[in-house]
Amino acid sequence: MNKEQEFKKLKQKVSAYIDKNVVYELDKAWEFTCLAHFGQKRRSGEDYCMHPLRVALILSEWQLDLETIIAGLLHDTIEDGGVKREELVQLFGGRIAFLVDGVTKVSEIRLAKSSEERFVENLRKMFIFMAKDVRVVLVKLADRLHNMRTLSALPHEKQIRISRETLEVYSPLAERVGMDNAKGELDDLCFPYLYPKEYKRIKKISEKYYKKADKLMLSIHDKIVRRLKQEGLSAQVYSRKKRLYSLWKKMERREINWDPDKVFDILAFRVLVSKTSDCYVALGLVHHLYKPLRQLGITDYIAMPKDNGYQSIHTKLVSKEGQIFEVQIRTFDMHAHAENGIAAHWAYSSQKEKAKSSEKLDSSVSKVDAKNLTWLKQLVEWQNEIKDSKEYLEAVKLDALKERNFIFSPKGDVFDLPQGATAVDFAYAVHTELPCYMRAALADGKIVPLNYELKSGETVEILKNKVKHKPKREWLEFVVTTAARQHIKKELRKDI
Ligand code: MN
């Protein structure tokens, strides 16, 4: 399929759930992206703009709002297309520019180069920064998903590095925001690159079981559908086989000990109904059809949702042929959240908020914050798991969050500076010698005075002189960090 046909497909997908009168806005973004990436090719030999297009397609599958889709189309224009943020503001407005900028900043964080301690620290900061607008996370996840799907075109070393980063950062992130589908796919895409031997072993072992499951899948499916229909319950029934990476993880568990006969959810069915009460009716009917395995029990995540909000009833059953399988019962609403997590939440609430969409950037950001309080809570929990630190938990209390000031270096390191910190404070935070060579400072690429108050999320670059000079006395009038103040005083005392 050529790129124009593919773009048509995107428009069709978006028109299915967004007002047709605004879908034309995609044209401008698409043209702009094609121009920005003109002449660039991906490793696979494809035109570069196919990548943002496919990212936008993934976002449309998650049914996200138009701004996010447009941000998906534009997401690499700053980083790889040489476009300036201001250009995006002019052409597409502050909100879309904010999203693209957020994605660019997140990509610039060189996690791989950080030392281990730095890594965890930077990771935390990155996610707080991202949490300012959760859509940045969604675009980034779609971006990573497409990069992983096309990983085979890259040299081996890069495949390993990117896969590791995906497994360590993006897949847990997808899980945390409840995007099971994206998480499962990311895991499976990494698996053969990172653990080729284990991948081959699992693939071989699973073949027999998957074949058996394939055979039974249709007949069990039909039986469940017929039974629910008989009782007048309108439902949709889907079946799935366990993903390979998740099967491997399960096989490694001590109680399973590589015995596939002990894995009871290789084959699973999903029953989707309209109302919560219908879930329990369906459970009764399914138990009437197939014998539940008493020793494995029923788990009612509707009554007791998981930490990430997941709701469903899980029950394990056995077929006449002795095949054990799982049935998950939930409402359509619960399903949307289980599959697409925070994206489903966003898609849903963005429709309600459509009318207010002309509001300014700032108010929209705070609105997103309030809406995603639970998501922020999840982040806190997750980061707590990575490394327990009371200080950190203090820092992410929502009130405190507003006062944080994260400044990025061009290399992607993140500095946590107090409110009112200036370019000079930043230079001292980077290295105590740096201010002695300081000639000028750039904030997001623009020259700023040395007493410029940095804003959270800005990337600051210090331009250097060749020769060392003394710090200036007047710096003391505007620096706010103790470190900067002490160093300046110390240097000045040497004069006397
Ligand atoms: Mn990209």
Coordinates of C-alpha atoms and ligand atoms in Angstrom, one line a residue:
M1 CA 0.0 0.0 0.0
N2 CA 1.4 3.4 -0.9
K3 CA 1.5 6.2 1.6
E4 CA -1.4 8.2 0.3
Q5 CA -3.7 5.1 0.4
E6 CA -2.4 4.5 4.0
F7 CA -3.2 8.1 4.9
K8 CA -6.7 7.6 3.5
K9 CA -7.1 4.6 5.8
L10 CA -6.1 6.8 8.8
K11 CA -8.8 9.4 7.9
Q12 CA -11.4 6.7 7.5
K13 CA -10.5 5.2 10.9
V14 CA -10.6 8.6 12.6
S15 CA -13.9 9.6 10.9
A16 CA -15.5 6.6 12.5
Y17 CA -15.4 8.2 15.9
I18 CA -14.6 11.8 15.5
D19 CA -16.7 14.6 13.9
K20 CA -16.2 14.4 10.1
N21 CA -16.0 18.2 9.9
V22 CA -12.7 18.4 11.7
V23 CA -11.0 15.4 10.3
Y24 CA -9.6 17.5 7.4
E25 CA -7.2 19.0 10.0
L26 CA -5.2 15.8 9.5
D27 CA -4.4 16.8 5.9
K28 CA -2.3 19.8 7.0
A29 CA -0.4 17.7 9.6
W30 CA 0.3 15.0 7.0
E31 CA 1.5 17.4 4.4
F32 CA 3.7 19.1 7.0
T33 CA 5.2 15.8 8.1
C34 CA 5.9 14.6 4.6
L35 CA 7.7 17.9 3.9
A36 CA 9.7 17.9 7.2
H37 CA 10.9 14.3 6.5
F38 CA 11.3 14.8 2.8
G39 CA 14.1 12.6 1.4
Q40 CA 14.6 10.8 4.7
K41 CA 14.4 7.1 4.7
R42 CA 14.0 4.5 7.4
R43 CA 16.5 1.6 7.7
S44 CA 13.9 -0.6 6.0
G45 CA 14.2 1.7 2.9
E46 CA 10.7 3.0 3.4
D47 CA 10.0 6.8 3.3
Y48 CA 10.4 8.2 6.8
C49 CA 6.9 9.6 6.9
M50 CA 5.5 6.1 6.9
H51 CA 6.6 5.9 10.5
P52 CA 4.7 8.8 12.0
L53 CA 1.7 7.7 9.8
R54 CA 1.7 4.3 11.3
V55 CA 2.1 5.8 14.8
A56 CA -1.0 7.9 14.1
L57 CA -2.8 4.7 12.9
I58 CA -2.0 3.0 16.2
L59 CA -3.3 6.0 18.1
S60 CA -6.5 5.9 16.0
E61 CA -6.9 2.2 17.0
W62 CA -6.9 3.4 20.6
Q63 CA -9.6 5.9 19.5
L64 CA -7.7 8.9 20.8
D65 CA -8.7 12.5 20.2
L66 CA -7.7 14.4 17.1
E67 CA -5.0 16.4 18.9
T68 CA -3.2 13.2 19.9
I69 CA -3.5 11.8 16.4
I70 CA -2.1 15.0 14.9
A71 CA 0.7 14.9 17.5
G72 CA 1.4 11.3 16.4
L73 CA 1.8 12.5 12.8
L74 CA 4.1 15.3 13.9
H75 CA 6.0 13.5 16.7
D76 CA 9.4 13.3 15.0
T77 CA 9.3 16.6 13.2
I78 CA 11.3 18.5 15.9
E79 CA 13.8 15.7 16.6
D80 CA 14.4 14.4 13.1
G81 CA 12.7 16.9 10.8
G82 CA 14.5 20.0 12.1
V83 CA 11.3 21.8 12.7
K84 CA 11.2 24.5 15.5
R85 CA 8.6 24.3 18.3
E86 CA 7.4 27.9 17.4
E87 CA 6.5 26.7 13.9
L88 CA 4.3 24.0 15.4
V89 CA 2.7 26.6 17.7
Q90 CA 1.9 28.8 14.7
L91 CA 0.6 26.1 12.5
F92 CA -1.1 23.8 14.9
G93 CA -1.6 25.6 18.1
G94 CA 0.0 25.5 21.5
R95 CA -1.6 22.3 22.7
I96 CA -0.3 20.1 19.8
A97 CA 3.1 21.8 20.0
F98 CA 3.2 21.0 23.7
L99 CA 2.5 17.3 23.0
V100 CA 5.1 17.0 20.2
D101 CA 7.6 18.9 22.4
G102 CA 6.9 16.5 25.3
V103 CA 7.5 13.5 23.1
T104 CA 10.7 15.0 21.8
K105 CA 12.0 15.7 25.3
V106 CA 11.1 12.2 26.5
S107 CA 13.0 10.7 23.6
E108 CA 16.0 12.9 24.4
I109 CA 16.4 11.4 27.8
R110 CA 19.4 9.1 27.3
L111 CA 18.5 6.5 29.8
A112 CA 21.0 4.0 28.5
K113 CA 23.9 6.2 29.2
S114 CA 23.0 7.0 32.8
S115 CA 24.6 5.2 35.6
E116 CA 22.2 2.8 37.4
E117 CA 21.3 5.3 40.1
R118 CA 20.9 8.1 37.7
F119 CA 18.8 5.8 35.5
V120 CA 16.2 5.3 38.2
E121 CA 16.2 8.9 39.1
N122 CA 15.9 10.1 35.5
L123 CA 13.1 7.6 34.9
R124 CA 11.1 8.9 37.8
K125 CA 11.5 12.4 36.7
M126 CA 10.7 11.6 33.1
F127 CA 7.4 10.0 34.1
I128 CA 6.4 12.9 36.3
F129 CA 7.2 15.2 33.5
M130 CA 5.2 13.0 31.1
A131 CA 2.3 12.9 33.5
K132 CA 1.7 16.5 32.9
D133 CA -0.2 15.4 30.0
V134 CA -0.8 11.7 29.7
R135 CA -1.2 11.9 26.0
V136 CA 2.5 12.3 25.7
V137 CA 2.9 8.8 27.2
L138 CA 0.4 7.4 24.7
V139 CA 2.2 8.9 21.7
K140 CA 5.5 7.6 23.1
L141 CA 4.0 4.1 23.5
A142 CA 2.6 4.1 20.0
D143 CA 6.0 5.3 18.7
R144 CA 7.8 2.5 20.6
L145 CA 5.3 -0.1 19.4
H146 CA 5.9 0.8 15.7
N147 CA 9.7 0.9 16.2
M148 CA 9.5 -2.6 17.8
R149 CA 7.4 -3.9 14.9
T150 CA 10.0 -2.7 12.5
L151 CA 13.1 -3.7 14.6
S152 CA 14.3 -6.4 12.2
A153 CA 15.7 -3.7 9.9
L154 CA 18.2 -2.4 12.5
P155 CA 21.7 -3.7 13.2
H156 CA 21.9 -6.3 15.9
E157 CA 23.4 -4.2 18.6
K158 CA 20.6 -1.6 18.3
Q159 CA 18.1 -4.4 18.4
I160 CA 19.4 -5.5 21.7
R161 CA 19.6 -2.1 23.2
I162 CA 16.2 -1.0 22.1
S163 CA 14.6 -4.3 23.1
R164 CA 16.1 -4.1 26.6
E165 CA 14.9 -0.5 27.0
T166 CA 11.4 -1.6 25.9
L167 CA 11.3 -4.5 28.3
E168 CA 12.6 -2.4 31.2
V169 CA 10.8 0.8 30.6
Y170 CA 8.0 0.8 28.1
S171 CA 6.4 -2.5 28.7
P172 CA 6.0 -1.9 32.5
L173 CA 4.8 1.6 31.7
A174 CA 2.1 0.1 29.3
E175 CA 1.2 -2.4 32.0
R176 CA 0.9 0.3 34.6
V177 CA -1.5 2.4 32.6
G178 CA -3.5 -0.8 32.0
M179 CA -2.7 -1.2 28.3
D180 CA -2.6 -5.0 28.3
N181 CA -2.6 -5.3 24.5
A182 CA 0.3 -3.0 24.0
K183 CA 2.2 -4.5 26.8
G184 CA 1.7 -8.1 25.5
E185 CA 2.8 -7.1 22.0
L186 CA 5.9 -5.2 23.2
D187 CA 7.0 -8.2 25.3
D188 CA 6.6 -10.6 22.5
L189 CA 8.5 -8.4 20.1
C190 CA 11.4 -8.1 22.5
F191 CA 11.5 -11.8 23.4
P192 CA 13.4 -13.3 20.4
Y193 CA 16.0 -10.5 20.5
L194 CA 16.8 -10.7 24.3
Y195 CA 16.3 -14.4 25.0
P196 CA 16.7 -16.2 21.7
K197 CA 17.4 -19.7 23.2
E198 CA 14.4 -19.5 25.6
Y199 CA 12.2 -18.1 22.8
K200 CA 13.0 -21.1 20.6
R201 CA 12.4 -23.5 23.5
I202 CA 9.1 -22.0 24.4
K203 CA 8.0 -21.9 20.8
K204 CA 8.8 -25.6 20.4
I205 CA 7.1 -26.7 23.6
S206 CA 4.0 -24.6 23.0
E207 CA 3.4 -25.8 19.5
K208 CA 1.6 -29.0 20.6
Y209 CA -0.5 -27.1 23.1
Y210 CA -1.4 -24.3 20.8
K211 CA -2.4 -26.8 18.1
K212 CA -4.7 -28.6 20.6
A213 CA -6.1 -25.3 21.7
D214 CA -6.7 -24.3 18.1
K215 CA -8.8 -27.4 17.6
L216 CA -11.0 -26.8 20.6
M217 CA -11.2 -23.1 20.4
L218 CA -14.0 -23.0 17.8
S219 CA -16.2 -25.7 19.4
I220 CA -16.0 -24.2 22.9
H221 CA -16.6 -20.7 21.5
D222 CA -19.8 -21.9 19.7
K223 CA -21.1 -23.7 22.7
I224 CA -20.8 -20.6 24.9
V225 CA -22.3 -18.3 22.3
R226 CA -25.3 -20.6 21.8
R227 CA -26.0 -21.0 25.5
L228 CA -25.9 -17.3 26.3
K229 CA -28.2 -16.6 23.3
Q230 CA -30.6 -19.3 24.5
E231 CA -30.9 -17.5 27.8
G232 CA -31.5 -14.2 26.0
L233 CA -28.2 -12.6 27.1
S234 CA -26.6 -10.5 24.4
A235 CA -22.9 -11.0 24.6
Q236 CA -19.8 -11.1 22.5
V237 CA -17.4 -14.0 22.9
Y238 CA -13.7 -13.9 21.9
S239 CA -11.0 -16.4 22.3
R240 CA -7.2 -16.0 22.6
K241 CA -4.1 -18.1 23.1
K242 CA -1.5 -17.1 25.7
R243 CA 1.3 -14.9 24.4
L244 CA 4.7 -16.5 24.2
Y245 CA 6.6 -14.2 26.5
S246 CA 3.9 -14.4 29.2
L247 CA 3.9 -18.2 28.8
W248 CA 7.6 -18.3 29.3
K249 CA 7.3 -16.2 32.5
K250 CA 4.7 -18.6 33.8
M251 CA 6.7 -21.7 33.0
E252 CA 9.6 -20.2 35.0
R253 CA 7.4 -20.1 38.1
R254 CA 8.3 -22.6 40.8
E255 CA 4.9 -24.2 41.0
I256 CA 4.8 -24.7 37.2
N257 CA 8.4 -25.7 36.8
W258 CA 8.3 -26.0 33.0
D259 CA 5.3 -28.3 33.0
P260 CA 2.9 -26.9 30.4
D261 CA 0.1 -29.1 31.7
K262 CA 0.1 -26.9 34.8
V263 CA -0.5 -23.7 32.7
F264 CA -4.3 -23.4 32.8
D265 CA -4.8 -20.3 30.7
I266 CA -3.0 -21.2 27.5
L267 CA -6.5 -21.0 26.0
A268 CA -8.8 -18.3 27.3
F269 CA -12.2 -16.9 26.4
R270 CA -13.6 -13.5 26.9
V271 CA -17.3 -13.0 27.4
L272 CA -18.4 -9.4 27.1
V273 CA -21.8 -8.2 28.3
S274 CA -23.5 -4.9 28.8
K275 CA -24.2 -4.8 32.5
T276 CA -22.3 -5.8 35.6
S277 CA -25.2 -8.0 36.8
D278 CA -25.1 -9.8 33.4
C279 CA -21.5 -10.8 34.2
Y280 CA -22.8 -13.0 37.1
V281 CA -25.6 -14.5 35.0
A282 CA -23.0 -15.4 32.3
L283 CA -20.8 -16.9 35.0
G284 CA -23.6 -19.2 36.1
L285 CA -24.4 -20.2 32.5
V286 CA -20.8 -21.0 31.7
H287 CA -20.4 -23.0 34.9
H288 CA -23.5 -25.0 33.8
L289 CA -21.8 -25.8 30.5
Y290 CA -18.3 -26.7 31.8
K291 CA -17.2 -28.0 35.1
P292 CA -15.3 -25.3 37.1
L293 CA -12.1 -26.5 38.7
R294 CA -12.8 -26.1 42.3
Q295 CA -9.1 -26.3 43.4
L296 CA -8.3 -23.3 41.1
G297 CA -11.2 -21.2 42.2
I298 CA -12.9 -18.1 40.8
T299 CA -11.4 -14.7 41.0
D300 CA -13.8 -11.8 41.1
Y301 CA -11.9 -8.7 40.1
I302 CA -15.2 -6.9 39.6
A303 CA -15.9 -6.9 43.3
M304 CA -12.2 -6.5 44.0
P305 CA -10.5 -4.6 41.1
K306 CA -6.7 -4.9 40.6
D307 CA -4.5 -2.0 41.5
N308 CA -4.4 -0.7 37.9
G309 CA -8.2 -0.7 37.8
Y310 CA -8.6 -4.0 36.0
Q311 CA -12.1 -5.6 36.4
S312 CA -13.2 -9.0 35.3
I313 CA -14.3 -12.4 36.6
H314 CA -11.9 -15.2 36.0
T315 CA -12.9 -18.8 36.2
K316 CA -11.1 -22.0 35.2
L317 CA -13.0 -24.8 33.5
V318 CA -12.4 -28.1 31.9
S319 CA -13.7 -29.4 28.6
K320 CA -14.9 -33.0 27.9
E321 CA -11.6 -33.6 26.2
G322 CA -9.7 -32.6 29.4
Q323 CA -8.6 -29.3 28.1
I324 CA -8.4 -26.7 30.9
F325 CA -9.2 -23.2 29.9
E326 CA -10.0 -19.8 31.4
V327 CA -13.1 -17.7 30.9
Q328 CA -13.0 -14.0 31.7
I329 CA -16.3 -12.2 32.0
R330 CA -16.7 -8.5 32.0
T331 CA -18.7 -5.6 30.6
F332 CA -17.8 -3.8 27.4
D333 CA -16.8 -0.8 29.4
M334 CA -14.5 -2.9 31.7
H335 CA -13.1 -4.5 28.6
A336 CA -12.2 -1.2 26.9
H337 CA -10.3 -0.2 30.0
A338 CA -8.5 -3.6 30.3
E339 CA -7.3 -3.4 26.7
N340 CA -6.5 0.2 26.4
G341 CA -6.3 1.4 29.9
I342 CA -5.7 5.0 30.3
A343 CA -6.2 5.5 26.5
A344 CA -9.7 4.2 26.8
H345 CA -10.3 6.6 29.7
W346 CA -8.9 9.5 27.7
A347 CA -10.9 8.6 24.6
Y348 CA -14.0 8.4 26.6
S349 CA -13.6 11.6 28.6
S350 CA -12.3 13.6 25.6
Q351 CA -15.7 13.1 23.9
K352 CA -17.4 14.7 26.8
E353 CA -14.9 17.5 26.9
K354 CA -15.0 18.2 23.2
A355 CA -17.1 21.3 23.6
K356 CA -14.5 22.9 25.8
S357 CA -11.6 22.0 23.5
S358 CA -10.9 25.6 22.6
E359 CA -9.5 26.3 26.1
K360 CA -5.9 27.3 26.5
L361 CA -3.0 25.0 27.1
D362 CA -2.6 25.7 30.8
S363 CA -6.1 24.9 31.8
S364 CA -6.1 21.8 29.7
V365 CA -3.1 20.5 31.4
S366 CA -4.5 20.9 34.8
K367 CA -7.7 19.3 33.7
V368 CA -5.8 16.3 32.5
D369 CA -4.0 16.2 35.8
A370 CA -7.2 16.1 37.8
K371 CA -8.7 13.4 35.5
N372 CA -5.7 11.3 35.8
L373 CA -5.2 11.4 39.5
T374 CA -5.5 7.6 39.6
W375 CA -2.9 7.3 37.0
L376 CA -0.6 9.5 39.0
K377 CA -1.2 7.4 42.0
Q378 CA -0.3 4.3 40.0
L379 CA 2.9 6.0 39.0
V380 CA 3.7 6.7 42.6
E381 CA 3.2 3.0 43.5
W382 CA 5.2 1.9 40.6
Q383 CA 8.1 4.1 41.3
N384 CA 7.9 3.0 44.9
E385 CA 8.4 -0.5 43.7
I386 CA 11.5 0.5 41.7
K387 CA 13.2 2.0 44.7
D388 CA 11.7 2.8 48.0
S389 CA 12.4 6.3 49.0
K390 CA 10.4 8.4 51.4
E391 CA 11.8 11.5 50.0
Y392 CA 10.5 10.7 46.6
L393 CA 7.0 10.0 47.8
E394 CA 7.1 13.4 49.5
A395 CA 8.0 14.9 46.2
V396 CA 5.2 13.4 44.2
K397 CA 2.4 14.6 46.5
L398 CA 0.3 16.5 44.1
D399 CA 0.8 19.9 45.7
A400 CA 4.5 19.5 45.7
L401 CA 4.4 18.4 42.1
K402 CA 3.4 21.8 40.9
E403 CA 6.5 23.3 42.6
R404 CA 8.9 20.9 41.0
N405 CA 11.1 22.4 38.3
F406 CA 12.7 19.8 36.0
I407 CA 15.3 21.2 33.7
F408 CA 16.8 19.0 31.0
S409 CA 20.3 19.2 29.7
P410 CA 20.9 18.8 25.9
K411 CA 22.2 15.3 26.7
G412 CA 18.9 14.4 28.3
D413 CA 19.9 14.5 32.0
V414 CA 17.2 15.9 34.3
F415 CA 17.9 18.4 37.0
D416 CA 15.5 19.0 39.8
L417 CA 15.8 22.7 40.7
P418 CA 13.8 24.9 43.0
Q419 CA 11.3 27.5 41.7
G420 CA 13.0 30.6 40.5
A421 CA 16.2 28.8 39.6
T422 CA 18.1 30.7 36.9
A423 CA 20.5 29.7 34.1
V424 CA 23.4 30.2 36.5
D425 CA 21.8 27.9 39.1
F426 CA 21.5 25.3 36.4
A427 CA 25.1 25.7 35.3
Y428 CA 26.3 25.1 38.9
A429 CA 24.0 22.1 39.1
V430 CA 25.6 20.6 36.0
H431 CA 29.2 21.2 37.2
T432 CA 30.7 23.6 39.6
E433 CA 33.4 24.7 37.1
L434 CA 30.9 25.3 34.3
P435 CA 29.8 28.8 35.3
C436 CA 33.4 29.9 35.1
Y437 CA 33.3 29.3 31.3
M438 CA 29.8 30.4 30.8
R439 CA 29.3 32.8 27.9
A440 CA 25.6 32.5 27.3
A441 CA 22.6 30.3 27.9
L442 CA 20.0 28.8 25.6
A443 CA 16.6 27.8 26.8
D444 CA 14.8 25.6 24.3
G445 CA 17.2 26.9 21.7
K446 CA 16.7 30.6 22.4
I447 CA 19.3 32.9 23.9
V448 CA 18.3 34.0 27.4
P449 CA 19.8 36.3 30.0
L450 CA 21.8 34.6 32.7
N451 CA 19.2 35.6 35.3
Y452 CA 16.4 34.1 33.3
E453 CA 14.1 32.0 35.5
L454 CA 13.9 28.5 34.0
K455 CA 10.6 26.9 33.4
S456 CA 9.9 23.2 34.1
G457 CA 10.5 21.0 31.1
E458 CA 12.9 23.4 29.3
T459 CA 16.1 22.1 27.8
V460 CA 19.0 24.4 28.8
E461 CA 22.3 24.6 27.1
I462 CA 25.3 26.5 28.4
L463 CA 27.6 28.1 25.8
K464 CA 31.2 28.2 26.9
N465 CA 34.2 30.5 26.5
K466 CA 37.6 29.0 26.0
V467 CA 39.1 30.9 28.9
K468 CA 38.1 30.6 32.5
H469 CA 36.8 33.7 34.3
K470 CA 35.6 34.6 37.8
P471 CA 31.9 34.4 38.6
K472 CA 30.3 37.9 38.8
R473 CA 29.2 39.5 42.0
E474 CA 25.8 40.5 40.7
W475 CA 25.0 36.8 40.2
L476 CA 24.4 36.7 43.9
E477 CA 21.4 38.9 43.4
F478 CA 19.5 36.3 41.5
V479 CA 20.7 32.8 42.2
V480 CA 18.4 30.8 44.4
T481 CA 20.3 27.5 45.0
T482 CA 22.6 27.2 48.0
A483 CA 25.2 25.4 45.9
A484 CA 25.5 28.3 43.5
R485 CA 25.5 30.9 46.2
Q486 CA 28.3 29.2 48.1
H487 CA 30.5 28.6 45.1
I488 CA 30.2 32.2 43.9
K489 CA 31.1 33.5 47.4
K490 CA 34.1 31.1 47.6
E491 CA 35.5 32.2 44.2
L492 CA 35.0 35.9 45.0
R493 CA 36.8 35.6 48.4
K494 CA 39.9 34.4 46.5
D495 CA 40.1 38.0 45.2
I496 CA 40.7 39.5 48.5
Ligands
MN1 MN 9.3 8.1 16.2

